[in-house]
Amino acid sequence: MFARMSLRWKLLLLSIFMITVPLSLQGVVTYKEFSSSTERRATENTMQITEQINRNLDRTLAEMQRLSLAPLYDPNVLAILNKYGGADSDAAIPTIEEREKMFLYISGAAYGLQEVKGIQIIAGNGFIFTNVDSTLMRFADSDALDWSGKVREADGAWTLIPPHHLHHYIPGDPNEYFSVARMLREPGSNRQLGMIVIDLKLDVFRTILANYRFEENGNLFVVNGANDLFFEKTSGDTEPSLIGDLRAVSASFGSGVYERAPNGKRYITVVDNSAYSGLKVIAYIPESVLLKETKQLQNFTIAIAILFVAAAGVIAIFFAYRISQPLVKLKQKMLLVETGNFKQSVPVETQDEIGQLGRGFNRMSEEINRLVNEVYAVELREKEAELANLQSQINPHFIYNTLESINMMALQKDNYEVSDMVTALGGMLRYAVTQNARTVALEEELASVGAYLKIQQLRYGDRLRVAFDAEPGTEGLHVPKLLLQPLVENAIFHGIGDREEGGEIWISASRFEDELLICVRDDGVGMDETQIERLRQSMLSPEPPGPRRRGLALRNIAHRLRLIFGPTAELHMDGSPGGGMAFTITIPAIERSQGDDQTIAG
């Protein structure tokens, strides 16, 4: 397929290919590098965020852990807890003064801590002291609380309780809180006095996260080692598949970066474990979010690539046209040369190889045209020499005497038509044989044509009508011998010969300044423009081979005119279907005098 393409298309495709391929490779490399860089930056940023969240949580929880130890260093608190921590005080209610002391102590401890919802100090007998509201101090069954067993198992160590409701001492509060709790034991005796519970708002996580720029469509979770969910930040409803993957990551993965694909959706997962609190901050960042900026770059790159390819295409078309156009013209001229029209040349505008090829073609066509014309001229001279040789071999007197005998017999038989025909034929033969000159006076040529037409009128009768119109002063001008007879013959046989109504032939001659114009016109069948153009082209080409040589008489006339008078002489034709044909000969107006040579051109 490529081999059958034109040179213009090959140049165009090659130019676009050489521009598109490097540009595409550069775009792919840039896209990959930018994607990798974007993912790396987002991952590093998320790792820093998760690490800082855990560090801030550790500081907050460390402060709460220290706060949970403070009651053990206050004598008044220890005295009250000792009083209501034994089995003999199960139903004892602290006095108003004792409750007031505990309220003031707890309120002072929680002062300025916005993240603390409230502090509970639960005595051994189950009585709750709190700073939330002094009226909320009451008994509670601590054993019935979900998290109390976990606190007892810690046996004095601080414990982190997952989010839960505070309905046991704040009825009707719909919010959840997570807590720091520990068992309180008397220093020295290690006797159990009760427990302290510091209830923290979930806003702790939101406040910490507000200081960092987290991915808008990312998901952040805070869980403990038991997979209890403390906090989550999501861009919408959390997918069940993501919760399932969260449990697997929390249970099996340590700190680091992982690629996860729950339910076929790809995430970059960042995990940070706190050795202090045991909390894990896990961030899920959708890969589509990371590639959002990359997609914008990709679209921008594609748009730029399309723009450059379009511009390159326009430039490639321009240069392909400029390079191939001279070759296309050269090809067209070569096709004309193949048909025999050797007088061709191409314009040469450059000095490159294509320009050299054009100049070589011009020289070649000029040389071929010159050689063809020389060969034709030689053939024409040979034919004229043969004709002259034949003329010289004919005994004119024998022919004249024979024709005169025929004429006398026709007159004796009263056959005047035969007599007229023989007389006209004798005049034609005398004109053709007795004069060796290549040019004759116009009046002699018209007389010879008149004799020929007289013979044809005897044949066609009234169907053939003839009119002569020679401008005065043109009778003695040079014309080639036997110039008009082929034109008149064409007018009769090809123009009006087959028409039932016949036709008329006009032969005119006029002088226009230094030119002689001779016109042979008929009102016969005529020709259309295509036929006329084909006839003109046949006059320019060499004589075609074969028995059927269309336009041979006209071609000979045109070549004889150029051979005798040079390039100024021409044979022009015009006509229309049904309107006849007109052949006009234009030659230099040269007066004929005695002793004129037969060569006039040059």
Coordinates of C-alpha atoms in Angstrom, one line a residue:
M1 CA 0.0 0.0 0.0
F2 CA 2.8 2.4 0.9
A3 CA 4.5 1.7 -2.5
R4 CA 1.3 2.8 -4.3
M5 CA 1.1 6.1 -2.4
S6 CA 2.1 9.3 -4.1
L7 CA 5.3 11.1 -3.1
R8 CA 3.2 13.9 -1.6
W9 CA 1.4 11.5 0.8
K10 CA 4.6 9.8 1.7
L11 CA 6.3 13.1 2.7
L12 CA 3.2 14.1 4.6
L13 CA 3.0 10.8 6.6
L14 CA 6.7 10.8 7.2
S15 CA 6.6 14.3 8.6
I16 CA 3.7 13.7 10.9
F17 CA 5.2 10.4 12.1
M18 CA 8.5 12.1 12.9
I19 CA 6.7 14.7 15.0
T20 CA 4.0 12.5 16.6
V21 CA 6.2 9.6 17.8
P22 CA 8.8 11.7 19.8
L23 CA 6.0 13.9 21.2
S24 CA 4.0 10.9 22.3
L25 CA 7.0 9.3 23.9
Q26 CA 7.8 12.5 25.8
G27 CA 4.1 12.8 26.9
V28 CA 4.1 9.2 28.2
V29 CA 7.3 9.6 30.1
T30 CA 6.2 13.0 31.5
Y31 CA 2.8 11.5 32.5
K32 CA 4.4 8.5 34.2
E33 CA 7.0 10.6 36.1
F34 CA 4.4 13.2 37.2
S35 CA 2.0 10.4 38.3
S36 CA 4.8 8.8 40.3
S37 CA 5.9 12.1 41.8
T38 CA 2.3 13.0 42.8
E39 CA 1.7 9.6 44.4
R40 CA 5.0 9.9 46.3
R41 CA 4.3 13.4 47.6
A42 CA 0.7 12.5 48.6
T43 CA 2.0 9.4 50.4
E44 CA 4.7 11.2 52.2
N45 CA 2.3 13.9 53.2
T46 CA -0.2 11.4 54.5
M47 CA 2.5 9.6 56.5
Q48 CA 3.4 12.8 58.1
I49 CA -0.2 13.5 59.0
T50 CA -0.9 10.1 60.5
E51 CA 2.4 10.3 62.4
Q52 CA 1.6 13.8 63.8
I53 CA -2.0 12.7 64.7
N54 CA -0.6 9.8 66.7
R55 CA 2.0 12.1 68.4
N56 CA -0.6 14.7 69.3
L57 CA -2.9 11.9 70.6
D58 CA 0.0 10.5 72.6
R59 CA 0.6 13.9 74.2
T60 CA -3.1 14.4 75.0
L61 CA -3.4 10.9 76.4
A62 CA -0.2 11.3 78.4
E63 CA -1.7 14.4 80.0
M64 CA -4.9 12.5 80.8
Q65 CA -2.8 9.6 82.2
R66 CA -1.0 12.0 84.6
L67 CA -4.3 13.6 85.5
S68 CA -5.7 10.2 86.4
L69 CA -2.9 9.8 89.0
A70 CA -3.5 13.2 90.7
P71 CA -6.2 12.0 93.2
L72 CA -3.7 9.7 94.8
Y73 CA -1.7 12.7 95.9
D74 CA -4.6 14.7 97.5
P75 CA -5.2 13.8 101.2
N76 CA -8.8 15.0 101.2
V77 CA -9.6 12.9 98.1
L78 CA -7.9 9.9 99.6
A79 CA -9.8 10.3 102.9
I80 CA -13.1 10.4 101.2
L81 CA -12.3 7.4 99.0
N82 CA -11.1 5.5 102.0
K83 CA -14.3 6.3 103.8
Y84 CA -16.5 5.0 101.0
G85 CA -14.3 2.3 99.5
G86 CA -15.0 -0.5 102.0
A87 CA -17.6 -3.1 102.0
D88 CA -19.2 -1.6 105.1
S89 CA -20.1 1.6 103.2
D90 CA -22.1 0.1 100.3
A91 CA -25.2 2.1 101.0
A92 CA -23.5 5.1 102.6
I93 CA -24.1 8.4 100.8
P94 CA -21.3 11.1 101.1
T95 CA -22.3 14.2 102.9
I96 CA -22.9 17.4 101.2
E97 CA -19.6 18.8 102.4
E98 CA -17.8 15.7 101.0
R99 CA -19.5 16.0 97.7
E100 CA -18.7 19.7 97.6
K101 CA -15.0 19.0 98.2
M102 CA -14.9 16.3 95.5
F103 CA -16.8 18.6 93.0
L104 CA -14.4 21.4 93.6
Y105 CA -11.4 19.1 93.3
I106 CA -12.5 17.5 90.1
S107 CA -13.6 20.9 88.6
G108 CA -10.2 22.3 89.3
A109 CA -8.5 19.4 87.7
A110 CA -10.6 19.7 84.5
Y111 CA -10.3 23.5 84.4
G112 CA -9.1 24.7 81.0
L113 CA -9.3 21.2 79.3
Q114 CA -11.7 21.9 76.5
E115 CA -11.4 18.3 75.2
V116 CA -12.7 16.9 78.5
K117 CA -16.4 16.3 78.8
G118 CA -16.2 15.3 82.4
I119 CA -14.3 13.4 85.1
Q120 CA -15.8 10.6 87.1
I121 CA -14.3 9.3 90.4
I122 CA -16.3 6.2 91.3
A123 CA -15.9 5.2 95.0
G124 CA -15.6 1.6 96.0
N125 CA -19.3 1.5 97.0
G126 CA -20.3 2.7 93.5
F127 CA -21.0 6.4 94.3
I128 CA -20.0 8.6 91.4
F129 CA -18.3 12.0 92.0
T130 CA -18.3 14.2 88.9
N131 CA -17.7 17.8 87.8
V132 CA -20.4 17.7 85.1
D133 CA -23.2 18.6 87.5
S134 CA -23.2 18.3 91.2
T135 CA -26.8 17.0 91.0
L136 CA -25.6 14.1 88.8
M137 CA -23.6 12.6 91.7
R138 CA -25.3 9.2 92.4
F139 CA -24.8 5.6 92.8
A140 CA -24.1 3.4 89.8
D141 CA -23.6 -0.3 89.3
S142 CA -20.0 -0.2 87.9
D143 CA -20.0 -3.9 87.3
A144 CA -22.8 -3.4 84.8
L145 CA -20.7 -1.0 82.7
D146 CA -19.2 -2.6 79.5
W147 CA -15.8 -1.2 80.1
S148 CA -15.4 -1.7 83.9
G149 CA -14.1 -5.2 83.5
K150 CA -11.3 -3.9 81.2
V151 CA -10.3 -1.3 83.8
R152 CA -10.1 -3.9 86.6
E153 CA -8.0 -6.2 84.4
A154 CA -5.5 -3.4 83.9
D155 CA -5.1 -3.5 87.8
G156 CA -4.1 0.1 88.2
A157 CA -2.5 0.8 84.8
W158 CA -4.3 3.3 82.6
T159 CA -6.7 2.1 80.1
L160 CA -8.2 3.6 76.9
I161 CA -11.9 3.0 76.6
P162 CA -13.5 3.1 73.0
P163 CA -16.3 5.5 72.3
H164 CA -19.4 4.9 74.4
H165 CA -22.4 6.7 75.9
L166 CA -22.5 8.2 79.4
H167 CA -26.1 7.2 80.2
H168 CA -25.1 5.9 83.6
Y169 CA -24.6 9.4 84.9
I170 CA -25.7 11.8 82.1
P171 CA -29.0 10.4 81.0
G172 CA -30.3 11.5 77.5
D173 CA -26.9 12.6 76.1
P174 CA -26.8 11.2 72.5
N175 CA -23.1 11.7 72.0
E176 CA -20.4 9.2 72.3
Y177 CA -17.1 9.8 74.2
F178 CA -13.9 7.9 74.6
S179 CA -12.3 7.7 78.0
V180 CA -9.0 7.3 79.9
A181 CA -9.5 5.2 83.1
R182 CA -7.6 3.4 85.8
M183 CA -8.2 1.7 89.2
L184 CA -7.3 3.9 92.2
R185 CA -5.3 2.1 94.9
E186 CA -4.1 3.6 98.1
P187 CA -0.4 4.3 98.1
G188 CA 1.5 2.0 100.5
S189 CA -1.3 -0.5 101.2
N190 CA -2.3 -0.9 97.6
R191 CA -5.9 -1.2 98.7
Q192 CA -8.5 -0.6 96.0
L193 CA -10.3 2.7 96.6
G194 CA -12.3 3.0 93.3
M195 CA -11.6 4.1 89.8
I196 CA -11.2 7.4 87.9
V197 CA -12.7 7.9 84.4
I198 CA -11.8 10.9 82.2
D199 CA -14.4 11.2 79.4
L200 CA -13.0 12.9 76.3
K201 CA -14.9 14.4 73.4
L202 CA -14.4 13.0 69.9
D203 CA -13.6 16.6 68.9
V204 CA -10.1 15.8 70.1
F205 CA -9.5 14.0 66.8
R206 CA -11.2 16.7 64.8
T207 CA -9.1 19.5 66.4
I208 CA -5.9 17.6 65.8
L209 CA -6.9 16.8 62.1
A210 CA -7.9 20.5 61.5
N211 CA -4.2 21.5 61.7
Y212 CA -3.3 19.3 58.7
R213 CA -4.3 19.3 55.1
F214 CA -5.7 15.8 54.5
E215 CA -6.9 14.6 51.1
E216 CA -10.5 15.8 50.5
N217 CA -11.8 12.5 49.3
G218 CA -9.5 10.4 51.6
N219 CA -10.7 8.2 54.5
L220 CA -9.0 8.3 58.0
F221 CA -9.6 5.9 60.8
V222 CA -8.4 5.6 64.4
V223 CA -8.6 2.1 65.9
N224 CA -7.1 0.2 68.8
G225 CA -5.5 -3.2 68.8
A226 CA -8.9 -4.9 69.3
N227 CA -10.2 -3.2 66.1
D228 CA -12.5 -0.9 68.1
L229 CA -13.2 2.2 66.0
F230 CA -12.4 5.5 67.8
F231 CA -12.8 7.9 65.0
E232 CA -13.4 8.1 61.3
K233 CA -13.3 10.8 58.7
T234 CA -14.8 9.9 55.3
S235 CA -15.9 11.7 52.2
G236 CA -19.3 10.0 52.4
D237 CA -20.9 6.8 53.5
T238 CA -18.1 4.3 54.3
E239 CA -18.3 1.3 52.0
P240 CA -18.7 -2.1 53.8
S241 CA -15.8 -3.5 51.8
L242 CA -13.6 -0.7 53.2
I243 CA -14.6 -1.5 56.8
G244 CA -13.7 -5.2 56.2
D245 CA -10.3 -4.3 54.8
L246 CA -9.8 -1.9 57.7
R247 CA -10.1 -4.8 60.2
A248 CA -7.6 -6.9 58.1
V249 CA -5.1 -4.0 58.0
S250 CA -5.5 -3.2 61.7
A251 CA -5.0 -6.8 62.7
S252 CA -2.1 -7.7 60.4
F253 CA -0.1 -4.6 59.3
G254 CA 2.3 -2.5 61.1
S255 CA 3.4 1.1 60.3
G256 CA 4.0 1.6 56.6
V257 CA 2.5 2.2 53.2
Y258 CA 0.4 -0.4 51.4
E259 CA -1.6 -0.8 48.2
R260 CA -5.1 -2.2 48.9
A261 CA -7.9 -2.8 46.5
P262 CA -11.1 -3.7 48.4
N263 CA -13.9 -4.5 46.0
G264 CA -11.6 -3.7 43.1
K265 CA -11.1 0.0 44.0
R266 CA -7.4 0.8 44.5
Y267 CA -6.2 2.7 47.6
I268 CA -2.9 3.9 48.9
T269 CA -3.1 2.8 52.6
V270 CA -0.9 4.5 55.2
V271 CA -0.7 2.9 58.7
D272 CA 0.9 4.5 61.8
N273 CA 1.0 2.6 65.1
S274 CA 1.5 4.3 68.5
A275 CA 3.6 2.3 70.9
Y276 CA 2.4 4.5 73.8
S277 CA -1.4 4.3 73.3
G278 CA -1.8 1.3 71.1
L279 CA -3.9 3.3 68.7
K280 CA -3.5 2.9 64.9
V281 CA -4.1 5.8 62.6
I282 CA -5.0 4.3 59.2
A283 CA -5.5 6.5 56.1
Y284 CA -7.1 5.3 52.8
I285 CA -6.4 7.6 49.8
P286 CA -8.2 6.6 46.5
E287 CA -5.8 6.3 43.7
S288 CA -8.2 8.2 41.5
V289 CA -7.8 11.2 43.8
L290 CA -4.0 11.0 43.5
L291 CA -4.3 10.9 39.7
K292 CA -6.7 13.8 39.5
E293 CA -4.0 16.3 38.9
T294 CA -2.3 13.8 36.7
K295 CA -5.4 13.5 34.6
Q296 CA -5.4 17.3 34.2
L297 CA -1.8 17.1 33.0
Q298 CA -2.7 14.3 30.7
N299 CA -5.6 16.2 29.2
F300 CA -3.4 19.3 28.8
T301 CA -0.6 17.2 27.2
I302 CA -3.0 15.6 24.8
A303 CA -4.5 19.1 23.9
I304 CA -1.0 20.5 23.3
A305 CA 0.0 17.3 21.3
I306 CA -3.1 17.7 19.1
L307 CA -2.3 21.4 18.6
F308 CA 1.3 20.6 17.6
V309 CA 0.3 17.7 15.4
A310 CA -2.3 19.9 13.6
A311 CA 0.3 22.7 13.2
A312 CA 2.9 20.1 12.0
G313 CA 0.3 18.7 9.6
V314 CA -0.3 22.1 8.1
I315 CA 3.5 22.7 7.7
A316 CA 4.0 19.2 6.4
I317 CA 1.2 19.7 3.8
F318 CA 2.8 22.9 2.7
F319 CA 6.3 21.5 2.3
A320 CA 5.0 18.3 0.8
Y321 CA 3.1 20.3 -1.8
R322 CA 6.1 22.6 -2.4
I323 CA 8.4 19.6 -2.9
S324 CA 6.1 17.3 -4.9
Q325 CA 4.4 20.0 -7.1
P326 CA 7.4 20.3 -9.5
L327 CA 7.5 16.5 -9.8
V328 CA 3.7 16.4 -10.4
K329 CA 4.1 19.0 -13.2
L330 CA 7.0 17.0 -14.6
K331 CA 4.9 13.8 -14.6
Q332 CA 2.1 15.6 -16.5
K333 CA 4.6 16.9 -19.1
M334 CA 6.1 13.5 -19.5
L335 CA 2.6 12.0 -20.2
L336 CA 2.2 14.6 -22.9
V337 CA 5.6 13.7 -24.4
E338 CA 4.5 10.1 -24.4
T339 CA 1.5 11.0 -26.6
G340 CA 3.9 12.6 -29.1
N341 CA 3.6 16.2 -28.1
F342 CA 7.3 16.9 -27.7
K343 CA 7.1 20.7 -27.4
Q344 CA 6.9 20.7 -23.6
S345 CA 8.8 22.4 -20.7
V346 CA 8.5 22.8 -17.0
P347 CA 9.2 25.9 -14.9
V348 CA 12.4 25.6 -12.9
E349 CA 12.4 27.7 -9.7
T350 CA 15.0 25.9 -7.5
Q351 CA 18.6 24.9 -7.7
D352 CA 18.3 21.6 -5.9
E353 CA 18.1 18.1 -7.4
I354 CA 14.4 18.6 -8.5
G355 CA 15.4 21.8 -10.3
Q356 CA 18.3 19.9 -12.0
L357 CA 15.8 17.2 -13.0
G358 CA 13.4 19.8 -14.5
R359 CA 16.2 21.5 -16.5
G360 CA 17.3 18.1 -17.7
F361 CA 13.8 17.3 -18.9
N362 CA 13.5 20.7 -20.7
R363 CA 16.8 20.0 -22.5
M364 CA 15.7 16.5 -23.4
S365 CA 12.2 17.6 -24.7
E366 CA 13.8 20.4 -26.7
E367 CA 16.3 18.1 -28.3
I368 CA 13.7 15.4 -29.1
N369 CA 11.4 18.1 -30.6
R370 CA 14.3 19.4 -32.7
L371 CA 15.2 15.9 -33.9
V372 CA 11.6 15.0 -34.7
N373 CA 11.2 18.2 -36.7
E374 CA 14.4 17.6 -38.5
V375 CA 13.4 14.0 -39.4
Y376 CA 10.0 15.2 -40.6
A377 CA 11.6 18.0 -42.6
V378 CA 13.9 15.4 -44.2
E379 CA 11.0 13.1 -44.9
L380 CA 9.1 16.0 -46.5
R381 CA 12.0 16.9 -48.7
E382 CA 12.4 13.3 -49.7
K383 CA 8.7 13.1 -50.7
E384 CA 9.0 16.4 -52.6
A385 CA 12.1 15.0 -54.3
E386 CA 10.3 11.8 -55.2
L387 CA 7.4 13.9 -56.6
A388 CA 9.8 16.0 -58.5
N389 CA 11.5 12.9 -59.8
L390 CA 8.1 11.5 -60.9
Q391 CA 7.2 14.8 -62.5
S392 CA 10.5 14.8 -64.4
Q393 CA 9.8 11.3 -65.7
I394 CA 6.4 12.2 -67.1
N395 CA 6.3 13.4 -70.7
P396 CA 4.0 16.4 -70.4
H397 CA 3.5 16.6 -74.2
F398 CA 2.3 12.9 -74.3
I399 CA -0.2 13.7 -71.5
Y400 CA -1.4 16.9 -73.1
N401 CA -1.7 15.3 -76.6
T402 CA -3.7 12.4 -75.1
L403 CA -6.0 14.7 -73.2
E404 CA -6.5 16.9 -76.3
S405 CA -7.5 13.7 -78.3
I406 CA -10.0 12.8 -75.6
N407 CA -11.3 16.4 -75.7
M408 CA -11.7 16.4 -79.5
M409 CA -13.6 13.1 -79.4
A410 CA -15.9 14.5 -76.7
L411 CA -16.7 17.5 -78.8
Q412 CA -17.4 15.4 -81.9
K413 CA -19.8 13.4 -79.8
D414 CA -21.3 16.6 -78.4
N415 CA -20.3 15.5 -74.9
Y416 CA -19.4 18.9 -73.5
E417 CA -19.3 17.9 -69.9
V418 CA -16.5 15.4 -70.6
S419 CA -14.8 18.0 -72.6
D420 CA -14.9 20.5 -69.8
M421 CA -13.7 17.9 -67.3
V422 CA -10.8 16.9 -69.6
T423 CA -9.9 20.6 -70.1
A424 CA -9.9 21.2 -66.3
L425 CA -7.8 18.1 -65.6
G426 CA -5.3 19.2 -68.3
G427 CA -5.0 22.6 -66.6
M428 CA -4.4 20.9 -63.2
L429 CA -1.7 18.6 -64.6
R430 CA 0.0 21.4 -66.4
Y431 CA 0.1 23.4 -63.2
A432 CA 1.4 20.5 -61.1
V433 CA 4.0 19.2 -63.5
T434 CA 5.4 22.1 -65.4
Q435 CA 6.4 24.4 -62.5
N436 CA 9.3 23.3 -60.2
A437 CA 9.1 26.2 -57.8
R438 CA 7.8 25.6 -54.2
T439 CA 5.8 28.9 -54.2
V440 CA 3.6 30.4 -56.9
A441 CA 1.5 33.4 -57.3
L442 CA -1.8 33.4 -55.5
E443 CA -3.8 33.8 -58.7
E444 CA -2.1 30.6 -60.1
E445 CA -3.0 28.7 -57.0
L446 CA -6.6 29.9 -57.2
A447 CA -6.8 29.0 -60.9
S448 CA -5.6 25.4 -60.1
V449 CA -8.2 25.1 -57.3
G450 CA -10.9 26.5 -59.7
A451 CA -10.0 23.7 -62.2
Y452 CA -10.3 21.1 -59.4
L453 CA -13.6 22.5 -58.3
K454 CA -14.9 22.5 -61.9
I455 CA -14.3 18.8 -62.0
Q456 CA -16.0 18.3 -58.7
Q457 CA -19.0 20.4 -59.8
L458 CA -19.4 18.2 -62.8
R459 CA -19.6 15.3 -60.3
Y460 CA -21.9 16.9 -57.7
G461 CA -23.9 19.2 -59.9
D462 CA -25.9 21.9 -58.1
R463 CA -25.2 20.3 -54.7
L464 CA -21.7 21.9 -54.8
R465 CA -21.6 25.7 -54.8
V466 CA -18.4 27.7 -54.9
A467 CA -17.6 31.4 -54.2
F468 CA -14.2 33.1 -54.7
D469 CA -13.3 36.4 -53.1
A470 CA -9.7 37.6 -53.5
E471 CA -8.9 41.1 -52.4
P472 CA -7.4 43.2 -55.2
G473 CA -3.6 43.4 -54.9
T474 CA -3.2 39.9 -53.5
E475 CA -3.0 38.1 -56.8
G476 CA 0.8 38.3 -57.1
L477 CA 1.7 37.4 -53.5
H478 CA 3.7 34.2 -52.7
V479 CA 1.8 31.1 -51.6
P480 CA 3.1 27.5 -51.5
K481 CA 2.2 25.4 -54.5
L482 CA -0.8 23.0 -54.1
L483 CA -1.6 24.7 -50.8
L484 CA -5.4 25.0 -51.1
Q485 CA -6.3 21.9 -53.0
P486 CA -6.1 19.6 -49.8
L487 CA -8.3 22.1 -47.8
V488 CA -10.9 22.2 -50.6
E489 CA -10.8 18.5 -50.9
N490 CA -11.5 18.1 -47.1
A491 CA -14.3 20.6 -47.3
I492 CA -16.0 18.6 -50.1
F493 CA -15.5 15.0 -48.8
H494 CA -15.7 15.6 -45.0
G495 CA -17.9 18.6 -44.9
I496 CA -20.7 18.5 -47.6
G497 CA -20.0 15.4 -49.7
D498 CA -22.5 13.1 -47.9
R499 CA -25.2 15.8 -47.4
E500 CA -28.2 15.4 -49.6
E501 CA -28.7 19.2 -49.9
G502 CA -25.0 19.7 -50.6
G503 CA -23.3 22.9 -49.5
E504 CA -21.2 25.9 -50.4
I505 CA -17.5 26.6 -50.2
W506 CA -16.1 30.1 -49.9
I507 CA -12.4 30.8 -50.8
S508 CA -11.2 34.2 -49.8
A509 CA -7.9 36.0 -49.7
S510 CA -7.1 39.4 -48.0
R511 CA -4.0 41.3 -47.0
F512 CA -3.6 42.7 -43.5
E513 CA -0.5 44.9 -43.3
D514 CA 2.4 42.5 -43.8
E515 CA 0.3 39.3 -43.6
L516 CA -1.7 37.4 -46.2
L517 CA -4.8 35.6 -44.9
I518 CA -6.4 32.9 -47.0
C519 CA -9.6 31.2 -45.7
V520 CA -11.4 28.1 -47.0
R521 CA -14.8 27.9 -45.4
D522 CA -17.8 25.5 -45.8
D523 CA -21.3 25.2 -44.3
G524 CA -21.1 21.4 -43.9
V525 CA -21.4 19.1 -40.9
G526 CA -18.6 20.8 -38.9
M527 CA -17.0 19.6 -35.7
D528 CA -17.4 20.0 -31.9
E529 CA -14.6 21.5 -29.7
T530 CA -13.3 18.1 -28.7
Q531 CA -12.8 17.0 -32.3
I532 CA -11.2 20.3 -33.2
E533 CA -8.8 20.2 -30.3
R534 CA -7.9 16.6 -31.2
L535 CA -7.2 17.8 -34.8
R536 CA -5.0 20.6 -33.5
Q537 CA -3.0 18.2 -31.4
S538 CA -2.5 15.9 -34.3
M539 CA -1.0 18.8 -36.3
L540 CA 1.6 19.3 -33.6
S541 CA 2.6 15.6 -33.3
P542 CA 4.8 13.7 -35.7
E543 CA 3.3 11.6 -38.5
P544 CA 1.6 8.6 -36.8
P545 CA 2.3 5.1 -38.1
G546 CA -0.3 2.8 -39.6
P547 CA -2.5 2.9 -42.7
R548 CA -5.1 5.3 -41.2
R549 CA -3.4 8.7 -40.8
R550 CA -6.0 11.1 -39.6
G551 CA -5.3 14.8 -40.3
L552 CA -2.3 13.9 -42.5
A553 CA -3.1 16.6 -45.1
L554 CA -3.5 19.3 -42.5
R555 CA -0.3 18.2 -40.7
N556 CA 1.6 18.4 -44.0
I557 CA 0.2 21.8 -44.8
A558 CA 1.2 23.1 -41.3
H559 CA 4.7 21.7 -41.5
R560 CA 5.2 23.0 -45.1
L561 CA 4.1 26.5 -43.9
R562 CA 6.6 26.5 -41.0
L563 CA 9.3 25.0 -43.3
I564 CA 8.9 27.7 -46.0
F565 CA 7.9 30.8 -44.0
G566 CA 9.2 30.0 -40.5
P567 CA 7.3 30.2 -37.1
T568 CA 5.3 33.2 -38.2
A569 CA 3.1 31.1 -40.5
E570 CA 0.2 29.2 -39.0
L571 CA -2.9 27.2 -39.9
H572 CA -5.9 28.0 -37.7
M573 CA -9.2 26.1 -37.7
D574 CA -12.6 26.8 -36.2
G575 CA -16.1 25.4 -36.5
S576 CA -19.2 24.1 -34.8
P577 CA -21.5 21.0 -35.2
G578 CA -23.8 21.7 -38.2
G579 CA -22.2 25.1 -38.8
G580 CA -19.3 24.0 -41.0
M581 CA -15.6 24.5 -40.7
A582 CA -13.2 27.4 -41.5
F583 CA -9.5 26.9 -42.2
T584 CA -7.4 30.2 -42.1
I585 CA -3.8 30.3 -43.4
T586 CA -1.7 33.2 -42.2
I587 CA 1.6 33.8 -44.0
P588 CA 3.9 36.7 -44.7
A589 CA 2.7 38.9 -47.6
I590 CA 5.6 38.6 -50.0
E591 CA 5.4 40.0 -53.6
R592 CA 6.4 37.4 -56.3
S593 CA 8.7 38.6 -59.0
Q594 CA 10.6 36.8 -61.8
G595 CA 13.5 34.8 -60.6
D596 CA 12.3 34.4 -57.0
D597 CA 13.8 31.4 -55.2
Q598 CA 11.6 28.8 -53.7
T599 CA 13.1 29.2 -50.2
I600 CA 11.7 32.2 -48.3
A601 CA 12.0 31.5 -44.6
G602 CA 15.0 32.9 -42.8

